[in-house]
Rosetta silent file (secondary structure, phi, psi, omega in degrees, C-alpha in Angstrom):
SEQUENCE: MTKNNDLKMPIDTPLTTLFCLIDDFCTDISEQVEQYMLTCGKINRVFADSATRGKTSVGWFYGFKIHLICDHIGRLISYCITTGNVDDRKVLPDLIEHSQLTGKLFGDRGYVGKNWRSRLAEVGVQLLTRVKRNMKPQSLDAFDSAVLRKRGMIEALI
SCORE:     score description
SCORE:     0.000 S_00000001
   1 L     0.000  139.937  176.204  128.808  173.073  131.044 S_00000001
   2 L   -84.569  165.106 -179.200  130.026  176.585  130.577 S_00000001
   3 H   -58.318  -40.479 -176.622  131.943  177.663  127.502 S_00000001
   4 H   -70.394  -23.128 -178.118  135.243  177.840  129.376 S_00000001
   5 H   -93.407   -2.473 -176.499  134.895  174.301  130.728 S_00000001
   6 L   -58.608  -36.728 -174.441  134.120  172.650  127.370 S_00000001
   7 L  -100.089    9.993  178.749  137.730  171.701  126.695 S_00000001
   8 L   -74.722  137.375 -179.537  138.743  170.626  130.191 S_00000001
   9 L   -74.879  147.583  173.256  139.992  167.046  130.367 S_00000001
  10 L   -61.388  153.763 -175.478  138.222  164.545  132.590 S_00000001
  11 L   -60.841  -35.532 -176.460  140.005  163.941  135.897 S_00000001
  12 L   -83.331    4.123  178.617  140.899  160.341  135.034 S_00000001
  13 L   -81.241  128.358  178.680  142.609  161.314  131.743 S_00000001
  14 L   -65.158  148.457 -178.488  146.399  160.955  131.908 S_00000001
  15 L   -68.501  -17.256 -179.389  148.358  164.160  131.380 S_00000001
  16 L   -79.137   -8.469  179.657  150.354  162.523  128.596 S_00000001
  17 L   -64.357  128.099 -178.608  147.274  162.371  126.361 S_00000001
  18 L  -122.993  137.109  171.858  147.884  164.605  123.379 S_00000001
  19 E  -127.380  153.198 -178.882  145.443  165.652  120.741 S_00000001
  20 E  -131.441  161.293  179.110  146.042  167.590  117.564 S_00000001
  21 E  -119.206  142.708  176.707  143.923  169.432  115.035 S_00000001
  22 E  -129.060  140.774  176.642  144.200  169.308  111.255 S_00000001
  23 E  -158.862  165.072  175.897  142.611  171.613  108.701 S_00000001
  24 E  -127.421  153.680 -177.696  143.247  173.088  105.296 S_00000001
  25 E  -132.167  141.520  177.091  142.824  176.628  104.042 S_00000001
  26 E   -88.606  135.552  174.083  142.388  177.988  100.578 S_00000001
  27 E  -107.278   80.350 -174.611  144.674  180.785   99.530 S_00000001
  28 E   -70.785  111.970  179.675  142.397  182.256   96.898 S_00000001
  29 L  -100.583    9.940 -178.389  144.511  184.464   94.654 S_00000001
  30 H   -66.887  -32.026  177.258  141.701  185.179   92.201 S_00000001
  31 H   -64.652  -41.435  178.291  141.020  188.565   93.826 S_00000001
  32 H   -65.599  -38.554  178.414  144.638  189.567   93.301 S_00000001
  33 H   -63.893  -44.947  179.887  144.457  188.338   89.693 S_00000001
  34 H   -62.233  -43.578  178.621  141.278  190.333   89.091 S_00000001
  35 H   -62.608  -41.162  179.125  142.829  193.465   90.616 S_00000001
  36 H   -62.888  -41.899 -179.502  145.946  193.000   88.474 S_00000001
  37 H   -66.015  -36.618  179.838  143.825  192.658   85.332 S_00000001
  38 H   -68.667  -39.559 -176.384  141.893  195.825   86.181 S_00000001
  39 H   -81.712  -35.522 -175.168  145.015  197.901   86.792 S_00000001
  40 H  -102.241  -15.873 -178.942  147.256  196.520   84.031 S_00000001
  41 L    71.803   16.208 -179.979  144.696  195.465   81.451 S_00000001
  42 L  -106.563  156.664 -179.570  146.435  192.105   81.043 S_00000001
  43 L  -110.852   26.846  177.006  144.909  188.670   81.317 S_00000001
  44 L   -72.281  141.064  176.465  147.996  186.933   82.690 S_00000001
  45 L   -94.133  132.046  175.586  147.340  184.529   85.531 S_00000001
  46 L   -69.433  137.442 -178.193  149.462  184.878   88.635 S_00000001
  47 L    55.553   36.157 -176.458  151.217  181.563   89.395 S_00000001
  48 L   -58.239  -29.309 -178.655  149.818  180.164   86.120 S_00000001
  49 L   -82.187  -11.934 -176.773  152.388  177.374   86.135 S_00000001
  50 L  -131.651  -32.895 -178.712  151.547  176.140   89.646 S_00000001
  51 L   -75.708  148.040  178.216  148.179  177.415   90.991 S_00000001
  52 E  -137.255  169.034  175.226  145.020  175.485   90.147 S_00000001
  53 E   -79.357  142.550  177.223  141.293  175.684   90.687 S_00000001
  54 E  -138.741  166.951 -178.599  139.931  173.996   93.755 S_00000001
  55 E  -124.581  137.016  174.947  136.552  173.526   95.402 S_00000001
  56 E  -118.952 -176.506  178.610  135.552  174.120   98.992 S_00000001
  57 L   -68.335  -19.594 -178.703  132.267  173.785  100.825 S_00000001
  58 L  -105.180   -5.384  177.642  131.468  177.401   99.929 S_00000001
  59 E   147.927 -166.980 -177.054  132.554  177.438   96.291 S_00000001
  60 E   -92.256  153.784  175.886  135.422  177.458   93.835 S_00000001
  61 E  -146.505  163.682  176.773  138.774  179.199   94.220 S_00000001
  62 E  -121.684  117.982 -178.855  142.011  179.619   92.260 S_00000001
  63 E   157.528 -134.188 -173.951  145.203  179.174   94.216 S_00000001
  64 E  -130.125  166.440  172.467  146.715  176.881   96.806 S_00000001
  65 E  -118.346  141.171  173.749  145.760  174.958   99.944 S_00000001
  66 E  -112.805  119.447  178.808  147.669  175.091  103.195 S_00000001
  67 E  -101.944  126.364 -176.408  147.275  171.958  105.331 S_00000001
  68 E  -125.648  143.565  166.970  148.172  172.451  109.006 S_00000001
  69 E  -121.479  127.068  175.923  148.463  170.247  112.067 S_00000001
  70 E  -127.548  159.096 -179.580  148.673  172.010  115.413 S_00000001
  71 E   -85.338 -175.031 -172.903  148.707  170.688  118.957 S_00000001
  72 L   -67.013  -14.737  176.297  146.146  171.262  121.692 S_00000001
  73 L  -110.250   10.906  172.961  147.547  174.688  122.600 S_00000001
  74 L    94.450    5.472  178.165  147.860  175.930  119.024 S_00000001
  75 L   -76.418  136.050 -179.944  151.543  175.292  118.293 S_00000001
  76 E   -69.988  128.094  179.680  152.235  174.407  114.674 S_00000001
  77 E  -105.222  -44.622 -176.428  153.430  170.809  114.316 S_00000001
  78 E  -153.881  152.028  177.025  153.374  170.176  110.572 S_00000001
  79 E  -149.889  162.075  177.937  152.243  171.877  107.376 S_00000001
  80 E  -153.182  135.980  176.638  152.062  171.285  103.647 S_00000001
  81 E  -109.436  125.729 -179.292  151.228  173.633  100.766 S_00000001
  82 E  -128.353  168.776  173.738  149.521  172.057   97.753 S_00000001
  83 E   -69.951  164.158 -173.716  147.749  173.227   94.633 S_00000001
  84 L   -64.687  -22.779 -175.064  144.040  173.887   94.965 S_00000001
  85 L   -93.758    5.899 -178.492  142.901  170.658   93.326 S_00000001
  86 L   -81.030  131.206  178.121  144.718  168.240   95.673 S_00000001
  87 L   -65.588  137.083 -179.232  142.470  166.020   97.794 S_00000001
  88 H   -55.785  -38.324 -176.000  142.905  166.616  101.542 S_00000001
  89 H   -68.419  -21.897 -178.817  143.378  162.898  102.170 S_00000001
  90 H   -66.506  -34.151 -176.682  146.396  162.701   99.832 S_00000001
  91 H   -90.352  -13.243 -176.025  148.587  164.812  102.138 S_00000001
  92 H   -56.672  -48.061 -179.969  147.422  163.264  105.406 S_00000001
  93 H   -61.411  -41.463  179.812  149.958  160.368  105.521 S_00000001
  94 H   -65.539  -41.775  178.807  152.914  162.662  104.779 S_00000001
  95 H   -61.106  -43.494 -178.816  151.825  165.215  107.374 S_00000001
  96 H   -69.309  -41.212 -179.555  151.506  162.549  110.047 S_00000001
  97 H   -63.056  -44.764 -178.281  154.778  160.863  109.092 S_00000001
  98 H   -71.067  -26.639 -179.604  156.781  164.098  109.186 S_00000001
  99 H   -89.418  -10.224 -176.073  155.247  165.190  112.477 S_00000001
 100 L    52.161   43.663 -174.719  155.721  161.765  114.130 S_00000001
 101 L   -76.461  139.678  167.979  152.231  162.262  115.511 S_00000001
 102 L  -137.802  156.574  179.042  150.513  159.836  117.879 S_00000001
 103 E   107.133 -151.854 -176.220  147.259  160.241  119.756 S_00000001
 104 E   -92.045  137.386  177.745  144.029  161.895  118.702 S_00000001
 105 E  -125.789  115.332 -179.045  143.751  163.923  115.509 S_00000001
 106 E   -98.163  129.371 -178.730  140.616  166.030  115.062 S_00000001
 107 E  -142.847 -179.923  177.646  139.770  167.089  111.522 S_00000001
 108 L   -92.534 -178.706 -175.466  136.970  168.098  109.194 S_00000001
 109 H   -65.986  -17.946 -179.984  135.006  165.879  106.825 S_00000001
 110 H   -65.704  -19.460 -179.220  137.541  166.402  104.037 S_00000001
 111 H   -96.075    2.574  178.896  139.909  163.974  105.740 S_00000001
 112 L   -81.981  133.680  177.219  137.335  161.157  105.947 S_00000001
 113 L  -158.000  167.697 -178.486  137.958  158.279  103.572 S_00000001
 114 L   -62.645  128.337  176.474  137.566  154.555  103.220 S_00000001
 115 L    65.825    8.128 -179.107  139.787  152.660  105.686 S_00000001
 116 H   -64.833  -41.693 -177.920  141.569  155.854  106.867 S_00000001
 117 H   -61.362  -42.953 -179.366  140.716  155.302  110.504 S_00000001
 118 H   -71.302  -36.942  178.797  142.140  151.763  110.484 S_00000001
 119 H   -65.505  -40.309  179.349  145.237  152.783  108.486 S_00000001
 120 H   -73.337  -31.820  178.342  145.992  155.626  110.885 S_00000001
 121 H   -62.835  -29.637  178.452  145.318  153.436  113.920 S_00000001
 122 L   -62.850  -29.570  179.612  148.199  151.216  112.780 S_00000001
 123 L  -101.279    9.571  174.564  150.610  154.128  113.347 S_00000001
 124 L    88.618   20.700 -179.935  148.996  155.172  116.638 S_00000001
 125 E  -115.372  129.649  176.413  146.749  157.997  115.408 S_00000001
 126 E  -104.332  109.839 -179.280  143.027  158.129  116.146 S_00000001
 127 E   -85.340  123.496  178.969  141.264  160.279  113.498 S_00000001
 128 E  -121.307  124.451  179.817  138.102  161.956  114.790 S_00000001
 129 E  -138.509  167.418  168.328  135.816  163.905  112.448 S_00000001
 130 L   -69.787  153.150 -179.031  132.203  164.879  112.127 S_00000001
 131 L   -85.196  148.639  173.364  130.245  162.252  110.234 S_00000001
 132 L   -81.008  168.065 -176.956  129.075  162.716  106.666 S_00000001
 133 L   -59.926  -34.184 -175.659  125.404  162.269  105.806 S_00000001
 134 L   -92.364   11.843 -178.221  125.935  158.755  104.452 S_00000001
 135 L  -103.173  155.008  174.061  127.979  157.543  107.453 S_00000001
 136 L   -72.708  144.889  178.131  126.918  155.682  110.562 S_00000001
 137 L   -63.810  145.450  177.460  126.941  157.838  113.705 S_00000001
 138 L  -109.348  146.556  179.221  130.024  157.455  115.879 S_00000001
 139 L   -92.364  124.920  179.373  129.969  157.497  119.644 S_00000001
 140 L  -121.380  145.741  174.046  132.244  160.118  121.166 S_00000001
 141 L   -75.862  170.962 -174.376  132.836  160.909  124.800 S_00000001
 142 H   -61.090  -38.546 -178.958  132.040  164.415  126.049 S_00000001
 143 H   -65.629  -47.141  179.551  135.647  165.602  125.835 S_00000001
 144 H   -62.544  -38.705  177.579  136.117  164.461  122.222 S_00000001
 145 H   -62.296  -43.117 -179.792  132.796  166.064  121.268 S_00000001
 146 H   -65.124  -42.090  179.408  133.834  169.368  122.816 S_00000001
 147 H   -65.144  -40.306  179.602  137.209  169.357  121.045 S_00000001
 148 H   -62.423  -36.734  176.945  135.537  168.540  117.732 S_00000001
 149 H   -68.896  -31.947 -177.595  133.242  171.538  118.184 S_00000001
 150 L   -91.954    9.438 -175.798  136.241  173.780  118.972 S_00000001
 151 H   -56.365  -24.735 -179.181  138.269  172.497  116.009 S_00000001
 152 H   -64.545   -8.560 -179.507  138.001  175.910  114.374 S_00000001
 153 H   -63.608  -23.130  178.749  140.657  177.283  116.727 S_00000001
 154 H   -65.276  -28.597 -179.492  143.316  176.180  114.236 S_00000001
 155 H   -67.541  -18.118  177.770  141.983  178.792  111.824 S_00000001
 156 H   -75.197  -11.534  179.694  143.112  181.493  114.255 S_00000001
 157 H   -68.518  -29.195 -175.528  146.737  180.557  113.507 S_00000001
 158 L   -93.971    0.000    0.000  146.678  182.278  110.147 S_00000001
């Protein structure tokens, strides 16, 4: 398969099939805080009453998280801004409820949790993620695998 054909739907897939992508982004304001301290000589924290420390796969940050759901062509469907220490899975039900989402939802490993797939299936959402090291492998068709690999396209929205 060529790169351009990776995301093409199989011929027998109905056109009404919709898939969405979910991801979260850290809004690290520590650089701005450091710059402020260097220029003003003060140790005040920006957003001290609301920003918190959070951890990502690459390290720690101070700030907020933006959780986004977009559709298959990149249109924003739902979003939520939380403090940095909020677990990704905590906002997932609210995001889905407010977006009235049904169909396939592709996300990263941060949205994997015990019984999440069955809980979301009850409302008509199929959560697809990469597996964690301690998880059993899941069987995906070629189309779902290709979309999961291209999940990073949501990051181009910001």
